[in-house]
Coordinates of C-alpha atoms and ligand atoms in Angstrom, one line a residue:
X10 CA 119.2 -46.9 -101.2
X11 CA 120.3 -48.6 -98.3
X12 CA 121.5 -47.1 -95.0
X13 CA 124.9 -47.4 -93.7
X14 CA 125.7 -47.2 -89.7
X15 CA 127.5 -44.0 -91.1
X16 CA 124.2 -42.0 -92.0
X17 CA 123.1 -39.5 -89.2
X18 CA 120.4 -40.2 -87.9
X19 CA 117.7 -37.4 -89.0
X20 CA 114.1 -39.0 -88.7
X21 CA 113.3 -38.0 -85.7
X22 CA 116.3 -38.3 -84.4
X23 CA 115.9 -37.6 -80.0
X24 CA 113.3 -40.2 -80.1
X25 CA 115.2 -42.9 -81.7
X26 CA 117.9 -42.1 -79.5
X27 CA 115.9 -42.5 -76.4
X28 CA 114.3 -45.9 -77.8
X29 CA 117.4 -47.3 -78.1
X30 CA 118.2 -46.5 -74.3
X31 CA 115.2 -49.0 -73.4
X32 CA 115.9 -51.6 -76.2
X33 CA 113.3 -50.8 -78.2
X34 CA 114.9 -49.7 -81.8
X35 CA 114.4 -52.9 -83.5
X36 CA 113.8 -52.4 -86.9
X37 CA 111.2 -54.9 -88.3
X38 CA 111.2 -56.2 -91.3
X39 CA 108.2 -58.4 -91.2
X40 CA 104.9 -58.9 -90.1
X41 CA 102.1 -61.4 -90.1
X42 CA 99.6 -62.2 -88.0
X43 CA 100.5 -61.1 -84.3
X44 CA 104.2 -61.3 -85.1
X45 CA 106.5 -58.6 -86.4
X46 CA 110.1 -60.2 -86.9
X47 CA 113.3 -58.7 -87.4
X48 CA 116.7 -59.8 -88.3
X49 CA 119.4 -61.1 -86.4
X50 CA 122.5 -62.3 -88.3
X51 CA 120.3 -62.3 -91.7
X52 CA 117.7 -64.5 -89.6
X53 CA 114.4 -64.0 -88.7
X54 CA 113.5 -63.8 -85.2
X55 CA 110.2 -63.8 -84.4
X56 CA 108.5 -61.4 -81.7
X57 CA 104.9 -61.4 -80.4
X58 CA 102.9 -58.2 -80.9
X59 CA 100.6 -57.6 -78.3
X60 CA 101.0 -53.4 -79.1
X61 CA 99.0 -54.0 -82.5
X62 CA 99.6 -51.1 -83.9
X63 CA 98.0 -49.2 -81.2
X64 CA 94.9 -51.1 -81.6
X65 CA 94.9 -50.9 -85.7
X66 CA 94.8 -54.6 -86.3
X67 CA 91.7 -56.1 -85.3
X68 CA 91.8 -58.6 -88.2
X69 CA 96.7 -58.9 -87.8
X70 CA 99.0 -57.6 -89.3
X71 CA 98.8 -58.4 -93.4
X72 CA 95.7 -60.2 -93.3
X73 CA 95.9 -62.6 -96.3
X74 CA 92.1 -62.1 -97.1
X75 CA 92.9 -58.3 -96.6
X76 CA 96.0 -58.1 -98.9
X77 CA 94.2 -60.2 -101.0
X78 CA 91.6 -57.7 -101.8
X79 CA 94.2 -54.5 -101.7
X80 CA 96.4 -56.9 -104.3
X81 CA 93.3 -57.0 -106.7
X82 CA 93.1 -53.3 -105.9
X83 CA 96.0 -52.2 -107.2
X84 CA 96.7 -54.3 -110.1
X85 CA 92.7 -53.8 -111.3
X86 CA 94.0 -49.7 -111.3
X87 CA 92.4 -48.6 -108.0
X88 CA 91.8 -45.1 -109.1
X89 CA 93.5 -43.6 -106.2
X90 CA 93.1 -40.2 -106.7
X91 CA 90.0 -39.1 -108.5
X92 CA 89.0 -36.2 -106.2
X93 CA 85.5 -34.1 -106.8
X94 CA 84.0 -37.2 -108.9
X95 CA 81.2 -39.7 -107.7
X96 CA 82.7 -41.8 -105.1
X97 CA 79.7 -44.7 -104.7
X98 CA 82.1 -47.2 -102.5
X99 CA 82.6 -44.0 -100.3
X100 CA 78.7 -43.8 -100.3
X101 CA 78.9 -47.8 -99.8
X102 CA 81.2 -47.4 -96.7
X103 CA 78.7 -44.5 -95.3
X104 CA 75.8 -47.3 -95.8
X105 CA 77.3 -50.3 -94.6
X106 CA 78.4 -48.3 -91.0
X107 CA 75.1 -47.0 -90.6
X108 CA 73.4 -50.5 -91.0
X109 CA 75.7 -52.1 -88.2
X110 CA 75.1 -48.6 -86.1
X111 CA 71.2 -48.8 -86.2
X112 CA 71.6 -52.6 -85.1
X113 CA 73.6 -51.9 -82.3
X114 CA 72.1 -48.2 -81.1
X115 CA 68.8 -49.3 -81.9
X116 CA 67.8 -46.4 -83.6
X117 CA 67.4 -46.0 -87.2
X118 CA 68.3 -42.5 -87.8
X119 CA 70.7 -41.9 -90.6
X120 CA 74.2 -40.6 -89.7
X121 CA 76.3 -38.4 -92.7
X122 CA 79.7 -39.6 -93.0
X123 CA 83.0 -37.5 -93.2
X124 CA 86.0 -39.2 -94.9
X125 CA 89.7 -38.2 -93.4
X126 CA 92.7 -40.1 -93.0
X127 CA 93.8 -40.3 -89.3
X128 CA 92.3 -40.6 -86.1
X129 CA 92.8 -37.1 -85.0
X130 CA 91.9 -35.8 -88.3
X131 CA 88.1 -37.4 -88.0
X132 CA 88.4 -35.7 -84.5
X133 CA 89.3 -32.2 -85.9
X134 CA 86.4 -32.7 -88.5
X135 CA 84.3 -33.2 -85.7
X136 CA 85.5 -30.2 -83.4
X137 CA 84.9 -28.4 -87.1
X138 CA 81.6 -29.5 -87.7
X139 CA 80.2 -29.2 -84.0
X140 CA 81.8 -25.8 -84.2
X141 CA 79.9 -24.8 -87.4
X142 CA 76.7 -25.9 -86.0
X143 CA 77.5 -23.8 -83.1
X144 CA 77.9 -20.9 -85.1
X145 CA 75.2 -20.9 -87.4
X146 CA 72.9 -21.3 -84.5
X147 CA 74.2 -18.7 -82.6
X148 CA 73.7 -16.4 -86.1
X149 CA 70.0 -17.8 -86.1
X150 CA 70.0 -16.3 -82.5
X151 CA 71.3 -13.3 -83.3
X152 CA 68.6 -12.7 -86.2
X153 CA 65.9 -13.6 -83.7
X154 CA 67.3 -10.6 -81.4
X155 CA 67.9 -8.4 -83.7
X156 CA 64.0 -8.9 -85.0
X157 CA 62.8 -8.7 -82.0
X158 CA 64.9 -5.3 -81.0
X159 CA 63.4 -3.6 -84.1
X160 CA 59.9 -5.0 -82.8
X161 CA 60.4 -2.9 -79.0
X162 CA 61.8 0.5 -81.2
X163 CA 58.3 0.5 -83.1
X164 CA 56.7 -0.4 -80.1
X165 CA 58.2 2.3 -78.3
X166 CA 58.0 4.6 -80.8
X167 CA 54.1 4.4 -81.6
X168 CA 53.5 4.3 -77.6
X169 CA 52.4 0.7 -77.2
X170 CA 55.4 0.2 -74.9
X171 CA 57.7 1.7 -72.7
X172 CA 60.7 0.2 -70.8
X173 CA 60.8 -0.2 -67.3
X174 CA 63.4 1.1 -64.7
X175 CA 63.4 -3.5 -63.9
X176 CA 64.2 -3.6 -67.9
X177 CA 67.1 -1.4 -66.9
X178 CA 68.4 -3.0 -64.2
X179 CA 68.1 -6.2 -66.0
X180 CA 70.1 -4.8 -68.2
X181 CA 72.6 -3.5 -66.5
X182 CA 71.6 0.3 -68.0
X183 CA 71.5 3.3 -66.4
X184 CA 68.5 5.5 -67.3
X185 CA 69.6 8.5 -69.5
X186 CA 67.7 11.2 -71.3
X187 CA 66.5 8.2 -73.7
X188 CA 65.6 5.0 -71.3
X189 CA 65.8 2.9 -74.8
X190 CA 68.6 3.8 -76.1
X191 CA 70.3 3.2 -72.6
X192 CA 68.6 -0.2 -72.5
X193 CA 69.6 -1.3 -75.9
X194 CA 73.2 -0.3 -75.6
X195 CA 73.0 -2.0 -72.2
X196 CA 72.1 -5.4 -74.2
X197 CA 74.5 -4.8 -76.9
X198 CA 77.2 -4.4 -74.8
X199 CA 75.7 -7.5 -72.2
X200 CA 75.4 -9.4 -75.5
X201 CA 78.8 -8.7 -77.3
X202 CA 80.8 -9.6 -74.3
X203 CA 79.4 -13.3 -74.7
X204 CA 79.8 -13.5 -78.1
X205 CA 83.4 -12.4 -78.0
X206 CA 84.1 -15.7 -76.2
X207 CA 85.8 -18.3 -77.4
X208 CA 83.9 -21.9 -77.8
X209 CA 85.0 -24.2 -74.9
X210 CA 85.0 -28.1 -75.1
X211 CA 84.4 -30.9 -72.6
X212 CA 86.4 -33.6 -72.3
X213 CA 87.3 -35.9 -69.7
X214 CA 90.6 -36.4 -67.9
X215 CA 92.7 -39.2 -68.7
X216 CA 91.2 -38.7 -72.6
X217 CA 93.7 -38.9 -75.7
X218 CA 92.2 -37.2 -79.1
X219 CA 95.2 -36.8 -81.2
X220 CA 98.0 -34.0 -81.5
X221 CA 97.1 -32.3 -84.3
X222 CA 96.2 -28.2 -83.8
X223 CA 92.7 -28.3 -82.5
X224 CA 92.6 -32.3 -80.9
X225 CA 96.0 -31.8 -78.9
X226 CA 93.5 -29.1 -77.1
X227 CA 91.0 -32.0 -75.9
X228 CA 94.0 -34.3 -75.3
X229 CA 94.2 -34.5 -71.2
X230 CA 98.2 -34.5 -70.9
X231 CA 99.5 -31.2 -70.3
X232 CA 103.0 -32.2 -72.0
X233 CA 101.1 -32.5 -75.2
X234 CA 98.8 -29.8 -74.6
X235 CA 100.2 -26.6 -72.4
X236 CA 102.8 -25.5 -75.4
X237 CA 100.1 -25.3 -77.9
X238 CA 97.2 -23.2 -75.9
X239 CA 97.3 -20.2 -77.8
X240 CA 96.5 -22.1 -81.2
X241 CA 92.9 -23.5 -80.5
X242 CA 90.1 -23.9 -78.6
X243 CA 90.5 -24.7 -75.2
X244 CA 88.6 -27.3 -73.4
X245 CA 87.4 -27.9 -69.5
X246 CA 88.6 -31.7 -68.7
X247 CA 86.1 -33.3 -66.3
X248 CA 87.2 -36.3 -63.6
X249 CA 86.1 -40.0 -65.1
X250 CA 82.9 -41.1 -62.6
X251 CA 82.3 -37.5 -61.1
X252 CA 79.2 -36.2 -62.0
X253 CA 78.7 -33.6 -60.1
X254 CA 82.4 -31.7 -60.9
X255 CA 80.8 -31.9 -64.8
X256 CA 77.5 -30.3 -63.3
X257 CA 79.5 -27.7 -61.5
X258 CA 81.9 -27.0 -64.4
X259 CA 78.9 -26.1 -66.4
X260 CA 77.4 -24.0 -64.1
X261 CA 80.9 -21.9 -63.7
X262 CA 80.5 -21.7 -67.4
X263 CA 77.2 -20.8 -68.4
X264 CA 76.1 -17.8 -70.5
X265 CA 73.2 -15.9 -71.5
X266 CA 72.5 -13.5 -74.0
X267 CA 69.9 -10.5 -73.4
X268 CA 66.5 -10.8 -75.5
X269 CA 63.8 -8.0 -75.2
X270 CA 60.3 -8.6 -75.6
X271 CA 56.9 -6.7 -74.7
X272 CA 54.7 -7.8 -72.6
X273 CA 51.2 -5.9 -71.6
X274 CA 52.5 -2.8 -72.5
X275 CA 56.2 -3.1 -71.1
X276 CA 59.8 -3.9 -72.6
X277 CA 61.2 -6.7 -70.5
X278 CA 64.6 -8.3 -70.7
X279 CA 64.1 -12.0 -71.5
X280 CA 67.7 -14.4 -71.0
X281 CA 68.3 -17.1 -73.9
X282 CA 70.9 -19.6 -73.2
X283 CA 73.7 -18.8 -75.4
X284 CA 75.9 -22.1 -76.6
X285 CA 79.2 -21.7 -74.5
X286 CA 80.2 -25.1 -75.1
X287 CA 80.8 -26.7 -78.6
X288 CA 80.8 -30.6 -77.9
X289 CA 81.6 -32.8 -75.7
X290 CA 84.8 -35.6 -76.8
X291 CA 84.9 -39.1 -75.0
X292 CA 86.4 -42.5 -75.3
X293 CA 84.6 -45.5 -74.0
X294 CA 87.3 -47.1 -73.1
X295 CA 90.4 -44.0 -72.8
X296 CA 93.2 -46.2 -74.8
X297 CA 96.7 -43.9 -74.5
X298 CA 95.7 -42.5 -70.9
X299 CA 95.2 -45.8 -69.5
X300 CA 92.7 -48.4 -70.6
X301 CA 89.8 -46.8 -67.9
X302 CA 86.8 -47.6 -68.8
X303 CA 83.8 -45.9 -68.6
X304 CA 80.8 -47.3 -66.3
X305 CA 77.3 -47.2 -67.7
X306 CA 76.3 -44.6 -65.0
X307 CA 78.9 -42.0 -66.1
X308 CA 77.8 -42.3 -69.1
X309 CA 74.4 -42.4 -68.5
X310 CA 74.7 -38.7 -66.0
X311 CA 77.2 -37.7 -69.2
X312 CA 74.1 -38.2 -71.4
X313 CA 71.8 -36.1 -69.4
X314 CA 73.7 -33.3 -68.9
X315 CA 74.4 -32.9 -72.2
X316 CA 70.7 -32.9 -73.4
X317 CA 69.9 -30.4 -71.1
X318 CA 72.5 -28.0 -72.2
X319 CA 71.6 -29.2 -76.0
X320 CA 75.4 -30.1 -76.0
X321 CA 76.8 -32.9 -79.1
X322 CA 78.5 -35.8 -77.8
X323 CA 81.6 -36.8 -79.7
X324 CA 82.5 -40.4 -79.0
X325 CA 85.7 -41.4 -80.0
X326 CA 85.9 -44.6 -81.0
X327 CA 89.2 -44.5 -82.6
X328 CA 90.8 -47.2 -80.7
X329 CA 87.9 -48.8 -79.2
X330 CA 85.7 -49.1 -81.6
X331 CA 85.3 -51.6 -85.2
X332 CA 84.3 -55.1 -82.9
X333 CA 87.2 -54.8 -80.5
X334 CA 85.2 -54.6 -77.4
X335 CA 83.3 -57.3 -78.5
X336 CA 80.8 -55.0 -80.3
X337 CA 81.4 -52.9 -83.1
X338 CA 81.1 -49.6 -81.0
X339 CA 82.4 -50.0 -77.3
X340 CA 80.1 -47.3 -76.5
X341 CA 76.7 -48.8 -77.6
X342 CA 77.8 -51.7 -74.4
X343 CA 77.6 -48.8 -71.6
X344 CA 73.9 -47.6 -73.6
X345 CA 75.7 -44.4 -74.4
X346 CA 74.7 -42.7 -77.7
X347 CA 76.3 -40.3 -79.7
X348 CA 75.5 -37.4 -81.6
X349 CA 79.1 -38.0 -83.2
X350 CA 80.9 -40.9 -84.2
X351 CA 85.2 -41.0 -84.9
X352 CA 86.6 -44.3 -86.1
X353 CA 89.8 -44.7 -87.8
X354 CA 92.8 -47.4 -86.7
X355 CA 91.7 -50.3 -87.7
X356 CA 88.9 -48.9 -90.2
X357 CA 92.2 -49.4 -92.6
X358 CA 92.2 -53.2 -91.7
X359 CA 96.1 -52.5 -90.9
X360 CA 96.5 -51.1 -94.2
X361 CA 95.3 -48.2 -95.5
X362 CA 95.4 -45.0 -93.5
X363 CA 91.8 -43.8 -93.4
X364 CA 89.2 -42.3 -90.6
X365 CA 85.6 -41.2 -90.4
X366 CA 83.4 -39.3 -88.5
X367 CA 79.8 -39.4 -88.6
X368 CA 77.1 -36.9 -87.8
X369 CA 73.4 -37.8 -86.9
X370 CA 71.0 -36.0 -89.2
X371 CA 69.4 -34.0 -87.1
X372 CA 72.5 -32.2 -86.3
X373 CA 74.3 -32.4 -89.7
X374 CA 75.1 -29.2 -91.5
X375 CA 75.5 -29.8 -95.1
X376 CA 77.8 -26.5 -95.8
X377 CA 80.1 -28.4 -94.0
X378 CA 80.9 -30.6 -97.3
X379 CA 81.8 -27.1 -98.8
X380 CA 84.4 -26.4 -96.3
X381 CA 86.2 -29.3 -95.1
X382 CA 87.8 -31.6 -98.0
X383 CA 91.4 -33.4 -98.3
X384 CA 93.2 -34.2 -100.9
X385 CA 94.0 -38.0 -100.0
X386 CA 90.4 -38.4 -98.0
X387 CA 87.6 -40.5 -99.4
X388 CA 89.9 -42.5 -102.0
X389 CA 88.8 -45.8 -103.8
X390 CA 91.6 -47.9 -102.4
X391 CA 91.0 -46.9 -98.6
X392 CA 87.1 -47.2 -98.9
X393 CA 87.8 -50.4 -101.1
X394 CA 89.9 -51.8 -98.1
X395 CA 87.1 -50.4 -95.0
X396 CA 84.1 -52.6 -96.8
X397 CA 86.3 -55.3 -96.6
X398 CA 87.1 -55.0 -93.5
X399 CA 83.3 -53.9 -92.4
X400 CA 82.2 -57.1 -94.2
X401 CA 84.8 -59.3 -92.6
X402 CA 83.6 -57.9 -89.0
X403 CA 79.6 -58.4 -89.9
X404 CA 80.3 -62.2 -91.5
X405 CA 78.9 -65.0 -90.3
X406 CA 76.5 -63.2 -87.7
X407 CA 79.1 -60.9 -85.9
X408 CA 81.1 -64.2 -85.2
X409 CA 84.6 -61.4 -85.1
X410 CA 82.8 -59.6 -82.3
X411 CA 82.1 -62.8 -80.3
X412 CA 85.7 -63.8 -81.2
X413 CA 86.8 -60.5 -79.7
X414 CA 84.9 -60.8 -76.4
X415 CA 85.6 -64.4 -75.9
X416 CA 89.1 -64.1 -76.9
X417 CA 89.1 -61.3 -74.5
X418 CA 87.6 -63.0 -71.6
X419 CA 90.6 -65.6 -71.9
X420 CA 92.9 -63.0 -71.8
X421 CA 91.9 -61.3 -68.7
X422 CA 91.3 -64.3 -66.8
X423 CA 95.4 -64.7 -67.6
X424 CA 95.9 -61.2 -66.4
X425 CA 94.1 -61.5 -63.2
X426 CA 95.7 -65.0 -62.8
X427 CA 100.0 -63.1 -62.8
X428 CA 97.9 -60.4 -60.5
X429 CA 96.7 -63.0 -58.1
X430 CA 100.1 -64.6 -58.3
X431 CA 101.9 -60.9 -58.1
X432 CA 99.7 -58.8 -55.7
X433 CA 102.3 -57.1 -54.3
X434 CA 104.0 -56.5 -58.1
X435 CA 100.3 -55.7 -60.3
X436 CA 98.0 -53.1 -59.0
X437 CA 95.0 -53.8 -61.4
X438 CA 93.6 -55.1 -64.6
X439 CA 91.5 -53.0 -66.8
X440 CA 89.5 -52.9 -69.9
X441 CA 87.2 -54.8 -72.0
X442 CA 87.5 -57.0 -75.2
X443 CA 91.0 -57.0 -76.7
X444 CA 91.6 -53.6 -75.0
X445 CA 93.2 -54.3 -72.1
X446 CA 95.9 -52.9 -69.4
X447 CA 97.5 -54.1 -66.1
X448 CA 98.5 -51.5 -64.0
X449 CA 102.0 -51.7 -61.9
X450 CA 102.1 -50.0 -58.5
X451 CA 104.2 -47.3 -58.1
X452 CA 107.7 -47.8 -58.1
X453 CA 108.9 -44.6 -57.0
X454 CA 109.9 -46.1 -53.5
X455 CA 111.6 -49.0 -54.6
X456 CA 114.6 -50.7 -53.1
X457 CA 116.4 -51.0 -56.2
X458 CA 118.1 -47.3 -57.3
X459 CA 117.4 -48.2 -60.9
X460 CA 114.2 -48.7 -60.8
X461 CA 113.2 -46.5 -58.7
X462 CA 114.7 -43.6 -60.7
X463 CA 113.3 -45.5 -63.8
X464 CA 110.1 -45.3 -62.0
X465 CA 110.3 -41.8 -60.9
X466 CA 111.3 -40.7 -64.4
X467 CA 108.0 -41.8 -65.8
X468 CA 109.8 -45.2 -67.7
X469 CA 108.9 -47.7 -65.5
X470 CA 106.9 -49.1 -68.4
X471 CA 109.2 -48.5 -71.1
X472 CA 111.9 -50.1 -69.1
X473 CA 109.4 -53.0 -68.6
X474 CA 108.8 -52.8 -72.3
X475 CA 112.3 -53.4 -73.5
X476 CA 112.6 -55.7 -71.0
X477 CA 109.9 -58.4 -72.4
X478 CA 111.1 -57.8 -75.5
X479 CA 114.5 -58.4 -75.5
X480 CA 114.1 -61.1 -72.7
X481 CA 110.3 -63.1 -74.0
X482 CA 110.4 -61.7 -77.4
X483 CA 107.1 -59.7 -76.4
X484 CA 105.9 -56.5 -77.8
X485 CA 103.7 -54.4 -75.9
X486 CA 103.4 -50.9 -74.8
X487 CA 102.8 -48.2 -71.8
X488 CA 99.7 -46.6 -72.4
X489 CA 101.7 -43.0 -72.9
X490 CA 100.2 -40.8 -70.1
X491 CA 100.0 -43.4 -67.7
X492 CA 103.4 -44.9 -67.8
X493 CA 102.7 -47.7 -65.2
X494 CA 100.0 -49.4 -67.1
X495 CA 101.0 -51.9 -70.1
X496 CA 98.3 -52.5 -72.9
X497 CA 97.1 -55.4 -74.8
X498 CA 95.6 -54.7 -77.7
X499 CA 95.7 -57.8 -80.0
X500 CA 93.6 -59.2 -83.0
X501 CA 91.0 -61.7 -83.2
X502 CA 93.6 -64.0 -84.3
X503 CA 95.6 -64.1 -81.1
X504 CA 96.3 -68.4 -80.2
X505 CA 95.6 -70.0 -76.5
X506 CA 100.0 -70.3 -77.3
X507 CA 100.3 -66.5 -77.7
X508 CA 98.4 -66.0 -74.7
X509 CA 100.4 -68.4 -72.7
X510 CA 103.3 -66.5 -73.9
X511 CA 102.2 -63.3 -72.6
X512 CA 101.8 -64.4 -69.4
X513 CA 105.2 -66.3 -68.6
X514 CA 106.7 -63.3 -69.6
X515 CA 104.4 -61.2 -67.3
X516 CA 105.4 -63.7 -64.8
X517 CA 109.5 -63.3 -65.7
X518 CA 108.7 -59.4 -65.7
X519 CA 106.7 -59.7 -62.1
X520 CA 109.5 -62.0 -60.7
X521 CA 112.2 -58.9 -61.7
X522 CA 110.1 -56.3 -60.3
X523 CA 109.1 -58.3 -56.6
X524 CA 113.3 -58.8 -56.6
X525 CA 113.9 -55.3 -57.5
X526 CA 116.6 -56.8 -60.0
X527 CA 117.0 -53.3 -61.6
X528 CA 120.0 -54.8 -63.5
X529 CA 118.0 -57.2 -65.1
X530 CA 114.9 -55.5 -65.8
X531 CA 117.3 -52.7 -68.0
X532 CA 115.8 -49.3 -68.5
X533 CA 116.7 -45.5 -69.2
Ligands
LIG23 N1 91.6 -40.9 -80.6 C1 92.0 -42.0 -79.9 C2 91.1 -42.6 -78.9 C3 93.3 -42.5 -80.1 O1 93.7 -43.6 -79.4 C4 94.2 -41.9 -81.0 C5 95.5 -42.4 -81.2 C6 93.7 -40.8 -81.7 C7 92.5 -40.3 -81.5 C8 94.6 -40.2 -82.8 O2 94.7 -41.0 -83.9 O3 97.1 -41.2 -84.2 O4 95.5 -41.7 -86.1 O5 95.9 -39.3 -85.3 N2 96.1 -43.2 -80.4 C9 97.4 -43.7 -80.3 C10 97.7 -44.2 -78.9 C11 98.5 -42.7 -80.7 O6 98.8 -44.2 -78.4 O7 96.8 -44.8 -78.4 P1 95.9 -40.8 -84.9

């Protein structure tokens, strides 16, 4: 059916309102390659998409090779839905990311492989899975305490021990009529108080893990976050390049649980670290908070302080990750290694809407295949689509990833060229590969009253947005919580042209900003 200027608008209908405020409700009808077109008097106008689908499209948008394969898919009868049945190209998918994962970490343990269909659902399956390993360990605990309580009462009781007024203390027990009975309920009480808590996450501020019930909790913004508290788990975000504030968060967090042993004769009261914290989420490069990359050092002190807290490490490589860094995992370029893997985005090679999350075997809990499934997750089509797309990245010797990093390098030596040229307009240029972002100074004082209230309202980069699209027939974005920093996330495909085109309208957008032409620029 087709729609008529009369229908109301009921698809989300405040936010289509507000992108129209900015310019940006153009409707596209089109899309190949790094351009999305859309219709203007029944012709097509052409636009340059530098947005690319937040970083889905590392091989453009309908890749002919791509649509190709997805063609024969379909008309072959992909079966699509064939749920609890051998899946072999799933199994095919799980080998072919653990061969390019071994090459690039160096290592050649196997990592299990979770199927989903979005970025933040491969992120909940991790939260899910880290939090089952948590649990499970913490139950292994418990049966080790439990043993070792029965081991004091016989000791007690046959005289071979007896419990200390220090065991007390330790404790926290006052001595009654029956000093063991005092000490145990002084441990069960000690211990049940930390196993009441919740499980608390890490992640780092700035970070973007999806919105779904438990991922929105890890997502830094408060706007996305604060109204949902009370659902899930909560986590403790930690400053990007500050070491010492994730040291000191730990410490404020640690917990013990009581343990009794005997020793020559005497029931002492033995701490055991109890697992406060569940995992640890990061992205490499932090896409929707503001293309800030992370340095080999943080990464490195992120590393160590994990292992000596036993704590996973989740790396989210949702946006950064399948070659677009110029490696398949942006992380394996800082030498960070994870205990988890997400990928998703362009896993569907602009596609199919798929994700995974991988789990190194020596954490992996196999009940986990018993209690986390989907109905669309794991299908022939989407797996079908993520070898091709896997095999398209690994041909000819990587040559996509070199693409990517040379293609990259062009690309930011045009950025830092209209930030040389606009000092006083572009504050920085950030990011690696085709995931990059030029920051704007602030605004917020501006000459110009519309862009300074623009500015102050958070749309600075919105209003820049619209602007290069409607004036240079350039799409890009605002990274989303850091509305003064545009990204660039195109594919491998992107022309020396396309770049040119980029920056004469950075230029055009720089020139309306240094004249604060708020009339020009447009905005909310
Ligand atoms: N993790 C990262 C690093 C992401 O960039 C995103 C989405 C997600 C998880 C969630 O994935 O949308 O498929 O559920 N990022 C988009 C952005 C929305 O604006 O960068 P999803």
């Amino acid at each position: 059916m087709n729609s008529t200027a009369a229908e109301p608008e009921l698809a989300e209908p405040y936010l289509r309102e507000w992108l129209s405020t900015v310019g940006l409700d153009v409707e596209y009808v089109r899309a190949e390659g790094n351009t999305l077109y859309f219709l203007d008097d029944g012709r097509e106008v052409p636009v340059l998409d530098y947005a690319g689908g937040y970083g889905s499209l590392i091989f453009g948008h309908n890749n002919p090779e791509i649509v190709a394969h997805a063609k024969a898919l379909l008309d072959g009868g992909s079966p699509v839905h064939a749920q609890f049945s051998r899946h072999p190209y799933a199994n095919q998918v799980a080998t072919a990311l653990n061969r390019i994962i071994h090459r690039e970490l160096g290592t050649d343990e196997p990592y299990s492989v979770i199927f989903g269909n979005s970025g933040a659902e491969a992120n909940e399956a991790a939260i899910k899975h880290a939090e089952l390993d948590r649990v499970l360990r913490i139950q292994q605990l418990g049966e080790e305490l439990a043993a070792h309580v029965e081991q004091v009462r016989a000791a007690v009781a046959d005289g071979t021990a007896r419990v200390s007024g220090r065991a007390l203390a330790a404790a926290g027990a006052e001595a009654g009529e029956d000093p063991l009975e005092a000490l145990l309920a002084g441990v069960a009480r000690h211990n049940a108080e930390r196993l009441a808590r919740p499980p608390l996450f890490l992640a780092l501020e700035g970070s973007f893990h999806g919105k779904l019930v438990g991922s929105v909790q890890l997502t830094h913004n408060a706007g996305y976050r604060a109204p949902f508290g009370a659902l899930a788990a909560q986590a403790r975000f930690v400053p990007i390049g500050r070491p010492e504030e994730l040291k000191r968060i730990i410490e404020e967090e640690r917990a013990e649980l009581l343990d009794l042993v005997v020793t020559d004769g005497a029931v002492e009261v033995v701490p055991r670290a109890f697992p406060v914290f569940c995992a640890f989420l990061l992205e490499p490069i932090q896409g929707e908070g503001g293309i800030n990359v992370i340095t080999a050092e943080f990464g490195q002190a992120i590393q160590q302080a994990c292992a000596e807290i036993d704590l996973p490490i989740v790396i989210d490589e949702i946006q950064s990750g399948m070659g677009r860094t110029g490696a398949f995992l942006a992380s394996s370029l800082i030498g960070l290694r994870g205990d988890y893997y997400t990928l998703a985005k362009s896993l569907g090679g602009g596609i199919a809407k798929t994700s995974v999350m991988l789990v190194r075997r020596s954490r992996y809990r196999r009940e986990f295949e018993l209690v986390h499934s989907s109905t669309f997750a794991k299908d022939h089509f989407s797996c079908h689509i993520a070898l091709k797309v896997l095999e398209m990245l690994e041909a000819d010797d990587g040559r996509a990833y070199r693409t990517a990093g040379e293609l990259g390098e062009k690309l930011t030596a045009m950025l830092e060229a209209v930030r040389a040229d606009f000092p006083d307009v572009v504050k920085e240029i950030r990011g690696k590969g085709l995931m990059l972002g030029l920051e704007f100074h602030d605004q917020s004082e501006g000459s110009d009253e519309g862009i300074r209230e623009t500015a102050r309202a958070g749309f600075l980069g919105y209003a820049v947005a619209g602007y290069l699209l409607r004036e240079h027939r350039v799409r890009t974005f605002p990274t989303a919580s850091a509305a003064n920093t545009l990204r660039f996330e195109p594919s491998t495909l992107i022309s020396d042209a396309e770049i040119c085109q980029l920056g004469s309208a950075l230029r055009g957008v720089c020139s309306v900003l240094r004249l604060q032409d708020g009339k020009r620029l447009g905005g909310a």
